[in-house]
Coordinates of C-alpha atoms and ligand atoms in Angstrom, one line a residue:
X79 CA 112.4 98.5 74.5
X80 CA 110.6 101.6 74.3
X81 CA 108.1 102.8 76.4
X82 CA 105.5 105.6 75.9
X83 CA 106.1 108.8 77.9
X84 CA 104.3 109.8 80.6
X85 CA 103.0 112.7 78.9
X86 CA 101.9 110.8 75.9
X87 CA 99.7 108.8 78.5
X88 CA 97.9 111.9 79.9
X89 CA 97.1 113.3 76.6
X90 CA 95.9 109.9 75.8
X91 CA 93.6 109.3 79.1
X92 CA 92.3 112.9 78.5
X93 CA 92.0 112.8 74.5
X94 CA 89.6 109.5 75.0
X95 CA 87.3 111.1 77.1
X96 CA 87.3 114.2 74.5
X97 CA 85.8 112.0 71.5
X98 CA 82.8 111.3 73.2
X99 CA 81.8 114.3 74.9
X100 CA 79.2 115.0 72.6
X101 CA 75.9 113.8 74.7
X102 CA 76.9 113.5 78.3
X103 CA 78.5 116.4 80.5
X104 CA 81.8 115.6 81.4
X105 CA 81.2 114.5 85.3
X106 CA 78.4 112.2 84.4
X107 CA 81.0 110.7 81.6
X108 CA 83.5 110.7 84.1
X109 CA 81.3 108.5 86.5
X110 CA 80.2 106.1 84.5
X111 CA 83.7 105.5 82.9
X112 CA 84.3 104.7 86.5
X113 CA 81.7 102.5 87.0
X114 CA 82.7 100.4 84.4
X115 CA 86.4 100.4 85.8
X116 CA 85.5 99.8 88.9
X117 CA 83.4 96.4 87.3
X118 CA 86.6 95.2 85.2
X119 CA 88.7 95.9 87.8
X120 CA 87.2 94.1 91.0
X121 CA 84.9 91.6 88.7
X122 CA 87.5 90.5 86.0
X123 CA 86.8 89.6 82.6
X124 CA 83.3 90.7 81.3
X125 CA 80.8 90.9 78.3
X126 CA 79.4 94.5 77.1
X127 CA 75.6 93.1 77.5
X128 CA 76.9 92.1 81.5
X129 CA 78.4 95.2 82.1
X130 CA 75.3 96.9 81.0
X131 CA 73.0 94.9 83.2
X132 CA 75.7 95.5 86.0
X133 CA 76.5 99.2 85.9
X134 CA 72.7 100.0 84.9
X135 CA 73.9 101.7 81.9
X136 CA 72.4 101.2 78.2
X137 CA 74.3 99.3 75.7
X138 CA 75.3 102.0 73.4
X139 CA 76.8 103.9 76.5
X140 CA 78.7 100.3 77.5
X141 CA 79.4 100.0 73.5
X142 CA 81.1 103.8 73.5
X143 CA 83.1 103.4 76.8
X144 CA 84.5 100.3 76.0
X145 CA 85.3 101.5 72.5
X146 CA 87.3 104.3 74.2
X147 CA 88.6 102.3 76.8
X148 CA 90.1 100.2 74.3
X149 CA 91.6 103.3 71.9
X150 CA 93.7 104.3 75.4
X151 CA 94.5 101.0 76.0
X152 CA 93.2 100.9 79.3
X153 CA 91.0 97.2 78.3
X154 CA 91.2 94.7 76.0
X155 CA 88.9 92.3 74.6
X156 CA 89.8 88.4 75.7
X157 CA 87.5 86.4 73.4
X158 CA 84.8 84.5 73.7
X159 CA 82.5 84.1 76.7
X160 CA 82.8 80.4 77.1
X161 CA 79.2 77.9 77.8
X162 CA 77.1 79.9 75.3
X163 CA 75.3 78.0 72.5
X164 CA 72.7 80.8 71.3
X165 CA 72.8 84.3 69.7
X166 CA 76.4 86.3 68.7
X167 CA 78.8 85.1 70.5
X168 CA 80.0 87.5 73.2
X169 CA 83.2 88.8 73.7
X170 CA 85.2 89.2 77.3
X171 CA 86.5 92.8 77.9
X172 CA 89.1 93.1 80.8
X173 CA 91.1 95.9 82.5
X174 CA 94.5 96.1 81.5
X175 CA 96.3 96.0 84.6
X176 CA 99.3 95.7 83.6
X177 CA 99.7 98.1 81.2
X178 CA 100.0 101.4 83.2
X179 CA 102.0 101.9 86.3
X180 CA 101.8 103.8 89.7
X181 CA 104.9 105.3 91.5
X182 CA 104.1 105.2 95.7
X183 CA 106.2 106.5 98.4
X184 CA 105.9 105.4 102.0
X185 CA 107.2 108.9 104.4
X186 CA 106.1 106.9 107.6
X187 CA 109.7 106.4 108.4
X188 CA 111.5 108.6 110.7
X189 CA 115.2 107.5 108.7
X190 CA 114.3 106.2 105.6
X191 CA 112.3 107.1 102.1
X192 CA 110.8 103.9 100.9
X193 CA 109.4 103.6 97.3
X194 CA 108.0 101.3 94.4
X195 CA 106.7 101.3 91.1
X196 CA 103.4 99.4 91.8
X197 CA 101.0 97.7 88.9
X198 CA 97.3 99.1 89.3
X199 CA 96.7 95.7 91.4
X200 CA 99.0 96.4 93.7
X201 CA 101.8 94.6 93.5
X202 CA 105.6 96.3 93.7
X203 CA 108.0 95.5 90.3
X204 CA 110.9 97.9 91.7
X205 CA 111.6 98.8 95.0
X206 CA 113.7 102.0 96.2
X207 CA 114.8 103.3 99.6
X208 CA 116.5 106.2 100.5
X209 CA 117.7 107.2 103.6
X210 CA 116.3 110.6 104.7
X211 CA 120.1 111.2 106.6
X212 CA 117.9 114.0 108.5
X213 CA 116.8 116.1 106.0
X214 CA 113.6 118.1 107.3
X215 CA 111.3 121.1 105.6
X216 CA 112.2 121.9 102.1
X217 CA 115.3 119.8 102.3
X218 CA 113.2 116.8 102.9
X219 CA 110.6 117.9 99.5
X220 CA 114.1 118.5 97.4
X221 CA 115.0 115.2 98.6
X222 CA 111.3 113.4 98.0
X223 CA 111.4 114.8 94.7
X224 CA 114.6 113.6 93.2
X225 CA 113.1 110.3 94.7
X226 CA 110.0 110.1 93.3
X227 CA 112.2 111.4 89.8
X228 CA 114.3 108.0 89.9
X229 CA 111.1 106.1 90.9
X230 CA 109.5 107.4 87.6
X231 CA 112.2 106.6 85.3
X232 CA 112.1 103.2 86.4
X233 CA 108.9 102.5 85.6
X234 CA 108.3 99.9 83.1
X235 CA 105.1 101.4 81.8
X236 CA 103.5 104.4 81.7
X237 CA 103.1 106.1 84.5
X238 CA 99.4 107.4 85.2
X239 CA 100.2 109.0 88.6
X240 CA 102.4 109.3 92.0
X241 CA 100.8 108.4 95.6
X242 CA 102.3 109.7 99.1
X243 CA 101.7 108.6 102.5
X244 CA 102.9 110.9 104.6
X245 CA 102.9 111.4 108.8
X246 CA 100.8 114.5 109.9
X247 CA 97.3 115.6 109.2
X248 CA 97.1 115.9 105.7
X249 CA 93.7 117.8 103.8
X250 CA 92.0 116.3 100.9
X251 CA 93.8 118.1 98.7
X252 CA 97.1 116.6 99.5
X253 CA 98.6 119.4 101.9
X254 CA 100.1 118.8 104.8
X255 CA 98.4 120.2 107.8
X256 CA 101.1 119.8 109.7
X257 CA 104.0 116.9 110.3
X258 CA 106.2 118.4 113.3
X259 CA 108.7 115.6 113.3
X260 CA 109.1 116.7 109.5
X261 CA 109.0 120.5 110.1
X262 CA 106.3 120.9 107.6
X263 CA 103.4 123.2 108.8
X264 CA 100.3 124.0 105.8
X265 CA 102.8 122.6 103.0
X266 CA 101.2 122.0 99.6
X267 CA 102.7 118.8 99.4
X268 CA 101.0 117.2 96.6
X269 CA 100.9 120.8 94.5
X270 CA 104.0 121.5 94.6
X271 CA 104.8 117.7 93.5
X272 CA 102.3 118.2 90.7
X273 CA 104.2 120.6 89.5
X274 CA 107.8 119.5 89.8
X275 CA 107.0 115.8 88.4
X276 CA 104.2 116.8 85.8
X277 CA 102.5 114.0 87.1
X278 CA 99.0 113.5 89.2
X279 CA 100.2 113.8 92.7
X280 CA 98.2 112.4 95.8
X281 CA 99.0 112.7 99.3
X282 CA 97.1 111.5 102.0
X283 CA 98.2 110.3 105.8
X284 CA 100.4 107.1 106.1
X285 CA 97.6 105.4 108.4
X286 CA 94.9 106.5 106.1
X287 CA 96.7 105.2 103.2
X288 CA 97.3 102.0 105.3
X289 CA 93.6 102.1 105.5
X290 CA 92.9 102.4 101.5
X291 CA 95.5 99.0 100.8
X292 CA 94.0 96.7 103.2
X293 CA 90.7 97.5 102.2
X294 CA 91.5 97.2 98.2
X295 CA 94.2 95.2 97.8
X296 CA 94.4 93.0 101.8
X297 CA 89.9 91.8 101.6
X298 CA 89.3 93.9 104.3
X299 CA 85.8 94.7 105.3
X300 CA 84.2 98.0 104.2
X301 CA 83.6 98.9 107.9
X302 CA 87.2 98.6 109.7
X303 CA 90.0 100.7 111.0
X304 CA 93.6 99.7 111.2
X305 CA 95.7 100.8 113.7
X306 CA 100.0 101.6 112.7
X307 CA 102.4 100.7 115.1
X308 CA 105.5 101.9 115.1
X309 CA 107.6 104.6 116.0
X310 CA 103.9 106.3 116.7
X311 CA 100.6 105.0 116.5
X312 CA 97.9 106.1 113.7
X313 CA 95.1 104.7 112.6
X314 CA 92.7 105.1 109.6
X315 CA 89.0 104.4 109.2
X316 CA 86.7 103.0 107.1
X317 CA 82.7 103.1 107.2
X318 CA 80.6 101.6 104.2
X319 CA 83.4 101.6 102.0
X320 CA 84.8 104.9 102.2
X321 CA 87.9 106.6 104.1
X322 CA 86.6 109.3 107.0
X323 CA 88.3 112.6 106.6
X324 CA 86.9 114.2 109.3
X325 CA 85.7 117.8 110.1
X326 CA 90.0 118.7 110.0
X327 CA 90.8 116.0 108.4
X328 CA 92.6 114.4 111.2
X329 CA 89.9 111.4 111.4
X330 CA 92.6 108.0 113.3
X331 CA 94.5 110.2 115.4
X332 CA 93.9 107.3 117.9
X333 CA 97.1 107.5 119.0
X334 CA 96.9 110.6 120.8
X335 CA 94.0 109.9 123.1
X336 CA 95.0 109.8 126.9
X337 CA 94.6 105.9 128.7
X338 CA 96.7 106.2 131.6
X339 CA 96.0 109.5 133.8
X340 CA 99.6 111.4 134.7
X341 CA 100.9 108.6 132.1
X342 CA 104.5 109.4 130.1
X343 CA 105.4 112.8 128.6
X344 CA 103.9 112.5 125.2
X345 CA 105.8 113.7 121.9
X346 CA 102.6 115.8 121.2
X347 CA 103.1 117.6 124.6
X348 CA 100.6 116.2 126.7
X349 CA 101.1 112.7 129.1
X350 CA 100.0 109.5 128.9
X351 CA 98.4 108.9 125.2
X352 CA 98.1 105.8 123.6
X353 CA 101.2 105.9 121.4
X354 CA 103.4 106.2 125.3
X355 CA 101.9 102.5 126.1
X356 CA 101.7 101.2 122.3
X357 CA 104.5 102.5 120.0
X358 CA 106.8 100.0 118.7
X359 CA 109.5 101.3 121.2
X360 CA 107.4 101.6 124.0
X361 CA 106.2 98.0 123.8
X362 CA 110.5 96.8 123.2
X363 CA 110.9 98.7 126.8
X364 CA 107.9 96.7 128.3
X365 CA 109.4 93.2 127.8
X366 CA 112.7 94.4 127.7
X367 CA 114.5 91.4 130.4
X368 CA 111.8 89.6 131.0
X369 CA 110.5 86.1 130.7
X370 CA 108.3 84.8 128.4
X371 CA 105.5 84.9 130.5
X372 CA 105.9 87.8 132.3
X373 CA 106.6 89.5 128.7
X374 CA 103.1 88.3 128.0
X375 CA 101.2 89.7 130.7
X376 CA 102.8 93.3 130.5
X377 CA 101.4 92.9 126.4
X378 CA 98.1 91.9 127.8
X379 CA 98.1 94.8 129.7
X380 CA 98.5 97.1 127.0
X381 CA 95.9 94.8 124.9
X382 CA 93.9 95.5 127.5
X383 CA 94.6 99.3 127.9
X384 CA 93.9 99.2 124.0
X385 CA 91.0 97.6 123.9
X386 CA 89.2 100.0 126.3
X387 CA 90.9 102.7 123.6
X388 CA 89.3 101.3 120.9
X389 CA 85.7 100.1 122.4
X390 CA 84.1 103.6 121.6
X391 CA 85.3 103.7 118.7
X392 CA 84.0 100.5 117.5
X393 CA 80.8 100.4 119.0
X394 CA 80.0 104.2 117.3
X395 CA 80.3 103.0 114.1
X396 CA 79.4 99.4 114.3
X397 CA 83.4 98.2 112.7
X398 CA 83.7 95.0 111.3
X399 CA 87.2 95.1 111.6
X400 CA 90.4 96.5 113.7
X401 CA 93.4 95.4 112.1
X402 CA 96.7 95.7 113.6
X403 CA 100.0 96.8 111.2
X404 CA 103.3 96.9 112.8
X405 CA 105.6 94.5 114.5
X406 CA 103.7 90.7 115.1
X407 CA 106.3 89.3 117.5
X408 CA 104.9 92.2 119.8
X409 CA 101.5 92.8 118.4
X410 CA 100.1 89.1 117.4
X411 CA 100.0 87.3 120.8
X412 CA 98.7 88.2 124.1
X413 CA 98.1 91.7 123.1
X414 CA 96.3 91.0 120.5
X415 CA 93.8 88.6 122.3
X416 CA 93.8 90.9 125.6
X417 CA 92.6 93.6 123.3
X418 CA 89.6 91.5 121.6
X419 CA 88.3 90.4 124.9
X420 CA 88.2 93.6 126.1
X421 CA 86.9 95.4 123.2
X422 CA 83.9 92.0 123.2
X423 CA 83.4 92.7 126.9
X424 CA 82.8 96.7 126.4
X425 CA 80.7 96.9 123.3
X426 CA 77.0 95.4 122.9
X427 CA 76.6 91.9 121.8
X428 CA 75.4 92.8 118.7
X429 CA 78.6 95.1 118.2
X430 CA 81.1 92.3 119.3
X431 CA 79.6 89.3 117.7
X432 CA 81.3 89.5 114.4
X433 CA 83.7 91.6 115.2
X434 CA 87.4 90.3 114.0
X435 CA 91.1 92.1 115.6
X436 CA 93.6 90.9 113.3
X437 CA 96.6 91.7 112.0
X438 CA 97.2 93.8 108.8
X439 CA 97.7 91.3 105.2
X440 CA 99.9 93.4 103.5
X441 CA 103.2 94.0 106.3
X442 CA 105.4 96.6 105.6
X443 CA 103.9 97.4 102.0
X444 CA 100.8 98.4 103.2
X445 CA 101.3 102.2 103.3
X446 CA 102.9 102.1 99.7
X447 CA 99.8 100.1 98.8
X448 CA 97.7 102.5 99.9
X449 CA 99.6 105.0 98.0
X450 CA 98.8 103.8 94.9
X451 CA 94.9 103.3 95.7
X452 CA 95.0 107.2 96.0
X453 CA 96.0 107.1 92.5
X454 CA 94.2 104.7 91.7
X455 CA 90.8 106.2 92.8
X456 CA 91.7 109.7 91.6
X457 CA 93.0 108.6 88.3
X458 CA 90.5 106.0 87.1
X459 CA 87.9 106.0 89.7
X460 CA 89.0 102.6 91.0
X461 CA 89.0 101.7 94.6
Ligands
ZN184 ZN1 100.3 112.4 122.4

């Protein structure tokens, strides 16, 4: 079977919007293009007249977007809208999500690389890992990029673009602030992938992207943050639907907020933040020879310790939402409801009475998922 290059797909994506540049200037075109997307993709199946009444765009500028949506083979038509008697009949247009694909990696892993070739909803048709045998600095981008290169040739489809969730503060342009545990310090990450794969390269921080796959692909609410928990603790943020950056883009960095006074020496230096009471490791030490219930109430008391961490934090920006990603057997019990009554008994009624703490939908996928919704969003405006 052949399969179109992924250069073939860019000049196609591009050479689509070219034909119809004749009215609109190229942003405005690029929005509503978008907007339409953004219908197919979260709506399903719709007429040109419905996506013109739902987008607020005429029917001619529905009729030419569709027509070029179709030519790149982004939609196709389905038929007939079924249950009408009167007028033309109208004809279903959908997105094709199956006909384009998304390479993500997951960095959030001290010791290994994991990877997938994702469809544009999200779900993984081929799975890589690779251990990162403790390659740091450039050694670790040579290494990422022969990854990501094996990734891409297994795609099935086209590719249209390759997501990175990486540790560190990374900028909205996809370089990495700085990742000390991977010796990268102001790295271009996702330039100098750009360049290498001559494909569209995002990279944003592994929380964050944990962030982006609940909320597109795992229903979560458009006010929410989820907290990581694992060998650290990171968290990324949602408000009204859209990621917070941050004035330094290190919006999350929960996990380095000091709860207990003169607490344990801290990887970032200091004593006693979060990530000393809550990392996956710290939490195995907690319980480590005891009881069942005795296990419990040390997890309480870290739910607890949490839950006073994250009350601020919920009641400034009124969040719907905290879910927890990392290891249930430690995270989905007594912690877990310690942390909710304490977060209900800090915050205003009004703050705590719809409030949910639950864990994360999409497990150990969910930074990879997130990956690809940074591709996702920046390629076709989908998010
Ligand atoms: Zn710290």
């Amino acid at each position: 079977m052949s399969t179109p290059t992924t250069r073939t797909v860019r000049r196609g994506l591009g050479a689509g919007l070219r034909a119809t540049s004749k009215v609109l200037p190229e942003h405005a075109r690029a929005h509503n293009r978008s907007l339409v997307l953004q219908h197919l993709f979260h709506e399903g199946p719709t007429s040109r007249a419905d996506l013109a009444r739902a987008t607020s765009l005429t029917r001619v500028t529905i009729s030419d977007l569709v027509n070029v949506l179709l030519a790149e083979g982004l939609v196709e038509e389905l038929g007939v809208q079924p249950g009408r008697r009167v007028g033309k009949p109208a004809i279903l247009v959908g997105m094709r999500t199956d006909a384009y694909q998304i390479v993500a990696v997951d960095l959030s892993d001290d010791a290994v690389m994991r990877g997938a070739v994702m469809t544009l909803t999200g779900e993984a048709v081929v799975r890589r890992s690779l251990p990162v045998a403790g390659h740091v600095g450039d050694e670790l981008v040579d290494l990422l990029t022969r990854f990501a290169r094996t990734l891409i040739s297994a795609a099935t489809r086209p590719v249209i673009g390759v997501g990175v969730g990486s540790p560190g503060v990374v900028d909205g342009a996809g370089r990495v602030v700085e990742a000390p545990n991977r010796q990268w310090t102001d790295l271009p990450l996702a330039a100098i992938l750009t360049d290498r794969l001559a494909l569209p390269v995002h990279v944003a921080n592994d929380a964050n992207s944990a962030a982006l796959g609940e909320y597109t692909y795992g229903g979560a609410a458009d006010s929410m943050l989820v907290l990581t928990v694992g060998q650290g603790v990171g968290a990324g943020v949602m408000v009204d639907g859209s990621r917070v950056h941050g004035a330094a883009d290190a919006a999350g960095e929960l996990g380095h907020v000091t709860v207990v006074e003169d607490g344990e020496q801290c990887a970032c230096g200091r004593r006693g933040c979060l990530e000393t009471v809550l990392a996956a490791p710290a939490l195995r030490r907690a319980v480590a020879g005891l009881d069942p219930a005795a296990a419990d109430e040390a997890l309480a008391g870290v739910g607890r310790t949490l839950g006073a961490a994250l009350a601020p934090v919920v009641g400034a920006l009124n969040l719907g939402e905290v879910l927890l990603s990392g290891p249930a057997d430690l995270l989905d019990g007594a912690l877990r409801s310690a942390a909710l009554q304490t977060l209900t008994d800090r915050t205003m009624p009004a703050t705590a009475a719809g409030l949910r703490l639950r864990m994360a939908t999409l497990d150990e996928d969910v930074v990879l998922a997130g990956a690809a919704v940074l591709v996702l969003a920046a390629q076709l405006g989908v998010s």
